[in-house]
PDB file of C-alpha atoms and ligand atoms in Angstrom:
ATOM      1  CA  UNK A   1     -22.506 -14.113  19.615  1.00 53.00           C
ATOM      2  CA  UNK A   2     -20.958 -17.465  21.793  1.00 58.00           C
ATOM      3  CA  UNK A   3     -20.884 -20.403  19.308  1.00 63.00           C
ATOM      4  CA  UNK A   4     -23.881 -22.839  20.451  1.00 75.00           C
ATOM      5  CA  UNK A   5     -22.536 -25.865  19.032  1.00 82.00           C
ATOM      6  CA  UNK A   6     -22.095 -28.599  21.915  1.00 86.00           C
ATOM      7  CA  UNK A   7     -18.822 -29.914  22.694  1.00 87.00           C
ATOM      8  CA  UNK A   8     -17.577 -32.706  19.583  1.00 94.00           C
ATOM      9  CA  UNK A   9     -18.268 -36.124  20.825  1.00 97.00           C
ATOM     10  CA  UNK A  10     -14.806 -38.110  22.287  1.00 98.00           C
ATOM     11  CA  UNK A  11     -13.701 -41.727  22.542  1.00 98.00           C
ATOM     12  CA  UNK A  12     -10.651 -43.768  23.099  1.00 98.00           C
ATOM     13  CA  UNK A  13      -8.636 -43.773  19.810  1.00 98.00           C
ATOM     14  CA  UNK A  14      -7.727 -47.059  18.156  1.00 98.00           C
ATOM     15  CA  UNK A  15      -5.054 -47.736  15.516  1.00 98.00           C
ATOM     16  CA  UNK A  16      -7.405 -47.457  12.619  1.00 98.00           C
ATOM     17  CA  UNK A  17      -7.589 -43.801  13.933  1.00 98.00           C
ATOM     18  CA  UNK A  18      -3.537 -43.466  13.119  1.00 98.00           C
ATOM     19  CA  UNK A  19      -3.899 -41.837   9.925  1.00 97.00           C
ATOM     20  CA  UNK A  20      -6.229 -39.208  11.707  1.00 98.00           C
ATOM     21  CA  UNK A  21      -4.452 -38.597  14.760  1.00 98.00           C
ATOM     22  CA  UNK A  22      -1.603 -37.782  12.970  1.00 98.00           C
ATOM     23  CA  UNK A  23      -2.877 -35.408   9.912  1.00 98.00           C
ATOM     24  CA  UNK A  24      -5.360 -33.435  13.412  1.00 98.00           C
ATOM     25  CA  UNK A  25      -1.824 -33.519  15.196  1.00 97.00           C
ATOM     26  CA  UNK A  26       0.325 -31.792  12.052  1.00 97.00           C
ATOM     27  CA  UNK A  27      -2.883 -29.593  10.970  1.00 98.00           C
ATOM     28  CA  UNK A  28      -2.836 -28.327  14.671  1.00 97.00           C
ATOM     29  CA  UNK A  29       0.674 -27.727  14.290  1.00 96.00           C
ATOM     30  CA  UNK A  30       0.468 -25.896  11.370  1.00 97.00           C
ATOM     31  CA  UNK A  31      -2.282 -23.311  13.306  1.00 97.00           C
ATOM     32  CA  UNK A  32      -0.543 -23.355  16.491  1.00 96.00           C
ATOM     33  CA  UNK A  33       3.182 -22.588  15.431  1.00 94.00           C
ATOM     34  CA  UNK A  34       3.076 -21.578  11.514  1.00 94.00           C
ATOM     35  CA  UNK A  35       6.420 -20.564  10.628  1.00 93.00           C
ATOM     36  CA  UNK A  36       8.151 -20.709  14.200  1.00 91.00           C
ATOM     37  CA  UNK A  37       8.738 -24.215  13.262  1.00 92.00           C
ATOM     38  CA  UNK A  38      10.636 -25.121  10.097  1.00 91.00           C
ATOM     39  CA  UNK A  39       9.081 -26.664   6.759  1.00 93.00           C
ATOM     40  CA  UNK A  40      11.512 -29.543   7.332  1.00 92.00           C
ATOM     41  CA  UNK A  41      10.680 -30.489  10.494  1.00 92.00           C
ATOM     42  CA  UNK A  42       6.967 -30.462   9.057  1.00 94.00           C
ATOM     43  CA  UNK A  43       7.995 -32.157   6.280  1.00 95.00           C
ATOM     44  CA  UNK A  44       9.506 -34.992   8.375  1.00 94.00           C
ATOM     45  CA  UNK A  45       6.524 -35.252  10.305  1.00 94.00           C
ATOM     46  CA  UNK A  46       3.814 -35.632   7.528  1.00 96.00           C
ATOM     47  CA  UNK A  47       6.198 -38.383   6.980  1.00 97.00           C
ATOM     48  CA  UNK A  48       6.834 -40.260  10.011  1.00 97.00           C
ATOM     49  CA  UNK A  49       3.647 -39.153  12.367  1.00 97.00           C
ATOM     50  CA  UNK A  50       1.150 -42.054  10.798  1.00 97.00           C
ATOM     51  CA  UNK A  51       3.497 -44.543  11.374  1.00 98.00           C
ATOM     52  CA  UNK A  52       4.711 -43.522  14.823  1.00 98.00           C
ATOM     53  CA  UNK A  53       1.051 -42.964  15.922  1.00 98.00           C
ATOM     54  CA  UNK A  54       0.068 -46.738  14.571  1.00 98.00           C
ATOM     55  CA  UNK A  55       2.675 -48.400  16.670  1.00 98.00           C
ATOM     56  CA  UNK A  56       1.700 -46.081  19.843  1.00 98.00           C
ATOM     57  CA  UNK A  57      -1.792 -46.868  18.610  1.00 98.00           C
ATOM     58  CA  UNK A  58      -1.308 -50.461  18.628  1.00 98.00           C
ATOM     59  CA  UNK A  59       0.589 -51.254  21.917  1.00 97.00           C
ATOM     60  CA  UNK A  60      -1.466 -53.197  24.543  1.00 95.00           C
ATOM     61  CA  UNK A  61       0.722 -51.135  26.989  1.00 95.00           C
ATOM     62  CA  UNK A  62       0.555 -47.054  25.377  1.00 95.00           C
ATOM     63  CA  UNK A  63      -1.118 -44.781  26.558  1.00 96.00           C
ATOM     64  CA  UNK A  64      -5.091 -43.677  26.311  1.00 98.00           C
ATOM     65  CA  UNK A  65      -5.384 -41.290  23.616  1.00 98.00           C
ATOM     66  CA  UNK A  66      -8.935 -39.893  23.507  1.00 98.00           C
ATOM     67  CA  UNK A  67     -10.144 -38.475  20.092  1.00 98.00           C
ATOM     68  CA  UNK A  68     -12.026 -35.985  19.655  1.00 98.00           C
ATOM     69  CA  UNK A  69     -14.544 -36.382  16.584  1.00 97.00           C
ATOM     70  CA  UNK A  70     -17.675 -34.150  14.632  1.00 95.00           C
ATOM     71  CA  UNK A  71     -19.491 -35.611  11.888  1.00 93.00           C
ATOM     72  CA  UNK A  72     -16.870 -38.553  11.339  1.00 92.00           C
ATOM     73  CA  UNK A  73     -14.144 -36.100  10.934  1.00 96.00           C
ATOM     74  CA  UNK A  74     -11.576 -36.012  13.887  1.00 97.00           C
ATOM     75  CA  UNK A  75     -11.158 -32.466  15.228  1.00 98.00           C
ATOM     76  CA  UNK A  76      -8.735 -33.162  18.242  1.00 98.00           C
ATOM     77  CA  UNK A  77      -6.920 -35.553  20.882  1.00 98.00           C
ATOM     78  CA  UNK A  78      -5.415 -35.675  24.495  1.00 98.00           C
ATOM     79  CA  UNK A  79      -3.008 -37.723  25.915  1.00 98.00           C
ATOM     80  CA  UNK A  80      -1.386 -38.049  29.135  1.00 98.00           C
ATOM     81  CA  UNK A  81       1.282 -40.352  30.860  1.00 97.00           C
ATOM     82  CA  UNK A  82       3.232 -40.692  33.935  1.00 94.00           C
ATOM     83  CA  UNK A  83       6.709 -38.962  33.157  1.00 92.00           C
ATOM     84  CA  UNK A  84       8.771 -41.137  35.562  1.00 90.00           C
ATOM     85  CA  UNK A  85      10.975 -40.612  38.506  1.00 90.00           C
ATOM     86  CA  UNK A  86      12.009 -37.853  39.522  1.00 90.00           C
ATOM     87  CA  UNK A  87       9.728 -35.612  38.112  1.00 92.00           C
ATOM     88  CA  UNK A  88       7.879 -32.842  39.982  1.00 95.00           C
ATOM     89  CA  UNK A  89       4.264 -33.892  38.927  1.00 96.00           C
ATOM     90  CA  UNK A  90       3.508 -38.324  38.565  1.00 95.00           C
ATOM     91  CA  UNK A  91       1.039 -37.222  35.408  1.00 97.00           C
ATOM     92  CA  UNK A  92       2.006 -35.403  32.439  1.00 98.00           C
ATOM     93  CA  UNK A  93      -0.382 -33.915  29.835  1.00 98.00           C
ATOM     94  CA  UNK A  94       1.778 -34.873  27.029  1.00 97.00           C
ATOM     95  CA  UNK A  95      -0.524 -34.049  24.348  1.00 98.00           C
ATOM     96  CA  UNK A  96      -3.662 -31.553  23.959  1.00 98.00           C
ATOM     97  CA  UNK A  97      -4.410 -30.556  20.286  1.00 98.00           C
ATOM     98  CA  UNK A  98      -8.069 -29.065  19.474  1.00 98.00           C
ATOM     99  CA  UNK A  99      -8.242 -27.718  15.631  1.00 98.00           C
ATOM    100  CA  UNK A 100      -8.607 -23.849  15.399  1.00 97.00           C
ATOM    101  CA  UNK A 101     -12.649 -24.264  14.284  1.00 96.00           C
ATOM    102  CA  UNK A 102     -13.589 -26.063  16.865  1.00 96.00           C
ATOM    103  CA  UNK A 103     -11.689 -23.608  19.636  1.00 96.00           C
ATOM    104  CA  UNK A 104     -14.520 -22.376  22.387  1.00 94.00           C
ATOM    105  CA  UNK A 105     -16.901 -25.254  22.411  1.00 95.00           C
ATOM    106  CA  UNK A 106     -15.611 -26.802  25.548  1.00 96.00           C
ATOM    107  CA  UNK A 107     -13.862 -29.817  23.457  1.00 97.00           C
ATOM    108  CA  UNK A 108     -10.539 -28.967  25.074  1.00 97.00           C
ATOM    109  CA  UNK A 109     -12.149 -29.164  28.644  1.00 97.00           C
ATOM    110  CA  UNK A 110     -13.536 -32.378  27.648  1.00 97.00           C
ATOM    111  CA  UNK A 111     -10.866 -33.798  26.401  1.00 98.00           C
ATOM    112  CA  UNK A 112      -8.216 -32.423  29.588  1.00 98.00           C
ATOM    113  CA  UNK A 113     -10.853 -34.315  32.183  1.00 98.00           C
ATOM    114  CA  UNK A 114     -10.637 -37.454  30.286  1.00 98.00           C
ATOM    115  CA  UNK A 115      -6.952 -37.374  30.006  1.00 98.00           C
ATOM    116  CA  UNK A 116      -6.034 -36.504  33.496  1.00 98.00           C
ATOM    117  CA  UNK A 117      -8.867 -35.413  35.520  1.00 97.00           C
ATOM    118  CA  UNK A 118      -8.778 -33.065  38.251  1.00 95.00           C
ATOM    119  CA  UNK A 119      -5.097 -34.675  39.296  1.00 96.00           C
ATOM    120  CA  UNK A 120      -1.932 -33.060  40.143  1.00 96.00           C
ATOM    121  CA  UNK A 121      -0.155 -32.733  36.848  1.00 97.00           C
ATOM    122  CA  UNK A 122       2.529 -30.918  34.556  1.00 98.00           C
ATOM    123  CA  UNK A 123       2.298 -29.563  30.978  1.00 98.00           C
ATOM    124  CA  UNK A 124       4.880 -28.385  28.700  1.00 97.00           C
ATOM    125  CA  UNK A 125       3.516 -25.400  26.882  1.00 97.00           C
ATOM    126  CA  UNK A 126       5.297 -23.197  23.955  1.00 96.00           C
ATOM    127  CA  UNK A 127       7.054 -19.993  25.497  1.00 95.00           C
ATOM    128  CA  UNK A 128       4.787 -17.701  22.999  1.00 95.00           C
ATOM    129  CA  UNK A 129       0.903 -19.806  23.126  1.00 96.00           C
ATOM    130  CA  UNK A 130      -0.777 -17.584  25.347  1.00 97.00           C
ATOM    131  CA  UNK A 131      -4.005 -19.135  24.506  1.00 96.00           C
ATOM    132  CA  UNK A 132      -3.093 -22.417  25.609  1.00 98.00           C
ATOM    133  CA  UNK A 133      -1.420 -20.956  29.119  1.00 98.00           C
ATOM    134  CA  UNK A 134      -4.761 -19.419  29.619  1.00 98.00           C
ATOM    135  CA  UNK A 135      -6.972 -22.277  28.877  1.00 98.00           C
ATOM    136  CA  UNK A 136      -4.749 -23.883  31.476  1.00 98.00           C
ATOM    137  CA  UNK A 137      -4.364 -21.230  33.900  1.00 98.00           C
ATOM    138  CA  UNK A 138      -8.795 -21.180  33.731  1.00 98.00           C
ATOM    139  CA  UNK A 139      -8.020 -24.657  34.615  1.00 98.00           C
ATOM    140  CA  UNK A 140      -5.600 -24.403  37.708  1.00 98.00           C
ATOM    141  CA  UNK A 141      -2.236 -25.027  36.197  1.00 98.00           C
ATOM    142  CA  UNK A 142       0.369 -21.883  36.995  1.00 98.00           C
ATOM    143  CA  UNK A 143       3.797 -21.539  35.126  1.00 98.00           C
ATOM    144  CA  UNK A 144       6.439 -22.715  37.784  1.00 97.00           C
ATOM    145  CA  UNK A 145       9.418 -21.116  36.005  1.00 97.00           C
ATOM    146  CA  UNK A 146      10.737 -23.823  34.169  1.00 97.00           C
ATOM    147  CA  UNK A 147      11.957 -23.499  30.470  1.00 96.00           C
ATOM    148  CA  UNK A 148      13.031 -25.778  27.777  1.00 95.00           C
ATOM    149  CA  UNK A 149      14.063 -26.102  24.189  1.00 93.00           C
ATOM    150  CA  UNK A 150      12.659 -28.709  22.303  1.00 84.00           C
ATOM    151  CA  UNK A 151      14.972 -30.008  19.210  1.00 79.00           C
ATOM    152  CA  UNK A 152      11.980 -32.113  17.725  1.00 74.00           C
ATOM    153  CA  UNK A 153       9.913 -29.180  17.462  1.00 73.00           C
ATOM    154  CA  UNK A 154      12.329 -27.168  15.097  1.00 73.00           C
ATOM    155  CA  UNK A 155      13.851 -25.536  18.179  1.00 80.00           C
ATOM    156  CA  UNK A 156      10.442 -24.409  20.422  1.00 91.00           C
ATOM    157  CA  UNK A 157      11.022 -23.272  23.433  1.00 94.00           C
ATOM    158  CA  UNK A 158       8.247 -24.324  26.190  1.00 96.00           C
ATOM    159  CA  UNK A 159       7.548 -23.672  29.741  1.00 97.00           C
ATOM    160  CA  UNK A 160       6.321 -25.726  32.209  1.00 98.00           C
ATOM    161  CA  UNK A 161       2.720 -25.158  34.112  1.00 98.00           C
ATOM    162  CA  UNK A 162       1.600 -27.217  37.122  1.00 98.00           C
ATOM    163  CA  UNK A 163      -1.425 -27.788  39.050  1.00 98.00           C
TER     164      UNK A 163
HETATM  165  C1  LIG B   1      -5.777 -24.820  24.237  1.00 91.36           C
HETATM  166  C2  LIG B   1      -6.951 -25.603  23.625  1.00 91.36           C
HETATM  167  C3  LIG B   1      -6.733 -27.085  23.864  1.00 91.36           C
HETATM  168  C4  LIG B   1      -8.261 -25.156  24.264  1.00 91.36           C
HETATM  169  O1  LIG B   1      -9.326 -25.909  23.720  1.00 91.36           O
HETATM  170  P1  LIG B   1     -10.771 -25.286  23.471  1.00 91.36           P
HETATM  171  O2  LIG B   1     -11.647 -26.412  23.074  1.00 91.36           O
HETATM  172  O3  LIG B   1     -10.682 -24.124  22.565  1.00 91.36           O
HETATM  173  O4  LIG B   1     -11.124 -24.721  24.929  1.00 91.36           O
HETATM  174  P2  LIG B   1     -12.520 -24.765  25.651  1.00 91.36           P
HETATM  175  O5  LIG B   1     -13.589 -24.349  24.721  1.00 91.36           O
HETATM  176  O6  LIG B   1     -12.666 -26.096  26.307  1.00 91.36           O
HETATM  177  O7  LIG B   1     -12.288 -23.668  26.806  1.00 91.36           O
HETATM  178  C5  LIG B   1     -13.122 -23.820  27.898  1.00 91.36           C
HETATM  179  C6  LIG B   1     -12.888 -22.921  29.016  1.00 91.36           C
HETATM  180  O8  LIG B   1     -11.555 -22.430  29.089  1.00 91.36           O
HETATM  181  C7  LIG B   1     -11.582 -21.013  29.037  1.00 91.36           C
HETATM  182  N1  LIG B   1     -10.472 -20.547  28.237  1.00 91.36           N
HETATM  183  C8  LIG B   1     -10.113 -21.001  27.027  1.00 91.36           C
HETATM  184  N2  LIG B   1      -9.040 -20.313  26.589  1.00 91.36           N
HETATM  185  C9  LIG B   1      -8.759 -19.423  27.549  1.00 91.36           C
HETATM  186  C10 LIG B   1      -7.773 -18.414  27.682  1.00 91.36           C
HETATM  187  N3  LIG B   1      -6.862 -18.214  26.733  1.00 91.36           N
HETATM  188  N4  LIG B   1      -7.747 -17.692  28.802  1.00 91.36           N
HETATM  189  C11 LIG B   1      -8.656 -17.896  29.799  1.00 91.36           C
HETATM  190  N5  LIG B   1      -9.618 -18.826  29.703  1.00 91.36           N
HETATM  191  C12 LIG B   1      -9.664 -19.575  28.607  1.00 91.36           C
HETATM  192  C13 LIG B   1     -12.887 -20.640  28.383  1.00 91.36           C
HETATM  193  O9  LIG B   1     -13.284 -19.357  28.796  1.00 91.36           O
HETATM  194  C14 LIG B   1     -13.809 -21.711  28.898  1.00 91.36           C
HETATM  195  O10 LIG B   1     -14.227 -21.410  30.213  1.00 91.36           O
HETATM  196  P3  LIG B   1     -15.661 -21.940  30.788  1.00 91.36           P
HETATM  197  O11 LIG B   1     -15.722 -23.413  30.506  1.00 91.36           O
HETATM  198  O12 LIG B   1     -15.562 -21.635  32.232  1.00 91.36           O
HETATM  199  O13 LIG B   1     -16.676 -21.173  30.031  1.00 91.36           O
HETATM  200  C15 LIG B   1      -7.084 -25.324  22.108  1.00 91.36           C
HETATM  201  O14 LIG B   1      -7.217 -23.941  21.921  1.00 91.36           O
HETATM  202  C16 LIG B   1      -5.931 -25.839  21.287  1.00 91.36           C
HETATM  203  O15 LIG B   1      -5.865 -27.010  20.971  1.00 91.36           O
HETATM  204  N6  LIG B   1      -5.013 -24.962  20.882  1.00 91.36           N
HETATM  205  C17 LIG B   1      -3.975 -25.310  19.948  1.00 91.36           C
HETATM  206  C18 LIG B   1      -3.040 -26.375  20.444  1.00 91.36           C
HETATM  207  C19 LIG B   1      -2.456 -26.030  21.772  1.00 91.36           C
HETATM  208  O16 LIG B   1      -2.018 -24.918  22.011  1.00 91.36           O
HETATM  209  N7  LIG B   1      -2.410 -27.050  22.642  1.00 91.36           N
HETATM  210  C20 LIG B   1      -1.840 -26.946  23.921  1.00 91.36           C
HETATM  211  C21 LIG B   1      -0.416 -27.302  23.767  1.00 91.36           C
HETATM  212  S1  LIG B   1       0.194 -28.069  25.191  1.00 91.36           S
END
């Protein structure tokens, strides 16, 4: 039977939503990758995400990052910016994180048409999250060939979709 709960509500994050941003961002993580990425890159992350997220949280010049939120509790977060020169697409989804409960209640579609809209754009996606490629293809992006390997995240390796 489809889940009927509506969509969780969404709203620009401030930096007194650090602490959240960061423990949604590692739990998603954790459910996305499991084991593919190593316990000390996890490890280094529960330890450095709040802070990193408070100063991106706190600069009059970052980026939007739109939260995602049920009942108080924060359940997931988008966040695009331009990339720079020289890259194929001016807007990048950078970020896209819904936790695994909330999956199917149109959050993630919420959340993609705050952060970017229906703009040209590019998003890095791992090699193996064929959920994700799908919730993207559904939403016009196609895989243009490009791989990379991503040292941060314990070695991932991502391709690229465009729309
Ligand atoms: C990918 C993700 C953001 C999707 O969020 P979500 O809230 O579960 O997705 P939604 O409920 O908004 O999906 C809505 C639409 O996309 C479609 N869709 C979702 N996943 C799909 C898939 N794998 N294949 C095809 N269509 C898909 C749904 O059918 C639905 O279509 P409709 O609106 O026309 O009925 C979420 O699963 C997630 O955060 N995953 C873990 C983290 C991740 O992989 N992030 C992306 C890394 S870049």
């Amino acid at each position: 039977m489809p889940d009927q709960k509506p969509s969780a509500r969404i709203r620009p994050a401030t930096v007194l939503d650090a602490p959240a941003v960061a423990a949604v961002h590692l739990r998603c993580w954790r459910e996305t990758y499991g084991e593919k990425i190593p316990a000390d890159v996890y490890a280094e992350r529960e330890a450095a995400g709040p802070g990193e997220w408070e100063r991106l949280l706190s600069d009059p010049d970052g980026p939007t990052v739109w939260l995602a939120h049920r009942d108080g509790e924060a359940v997931g977060f988008a966040m695009a910016v331009a990339p720079g020169a020289g890259h194929v697409r001016p807007l990048e989804l950078r970020l896209l994180h819904v936790v695994a409960q909330e999956h199917g209640r149109r959050t993630g579609t919420h959340l993609l048409q705050l952060a970017v809209g229906d703009a040209p754009c590019q998003v890095w996606v791992e090699e193996g999250n064929a959920h994700a490629q799908g919730f993207f293809r559904h939403h016009g992006f196609e895989l243009d060939g490009e791989r990379r390997t991503v040292a941060a995240r314990g070695s991932l390796t991502e391709v690229r979709m465009l729309r």
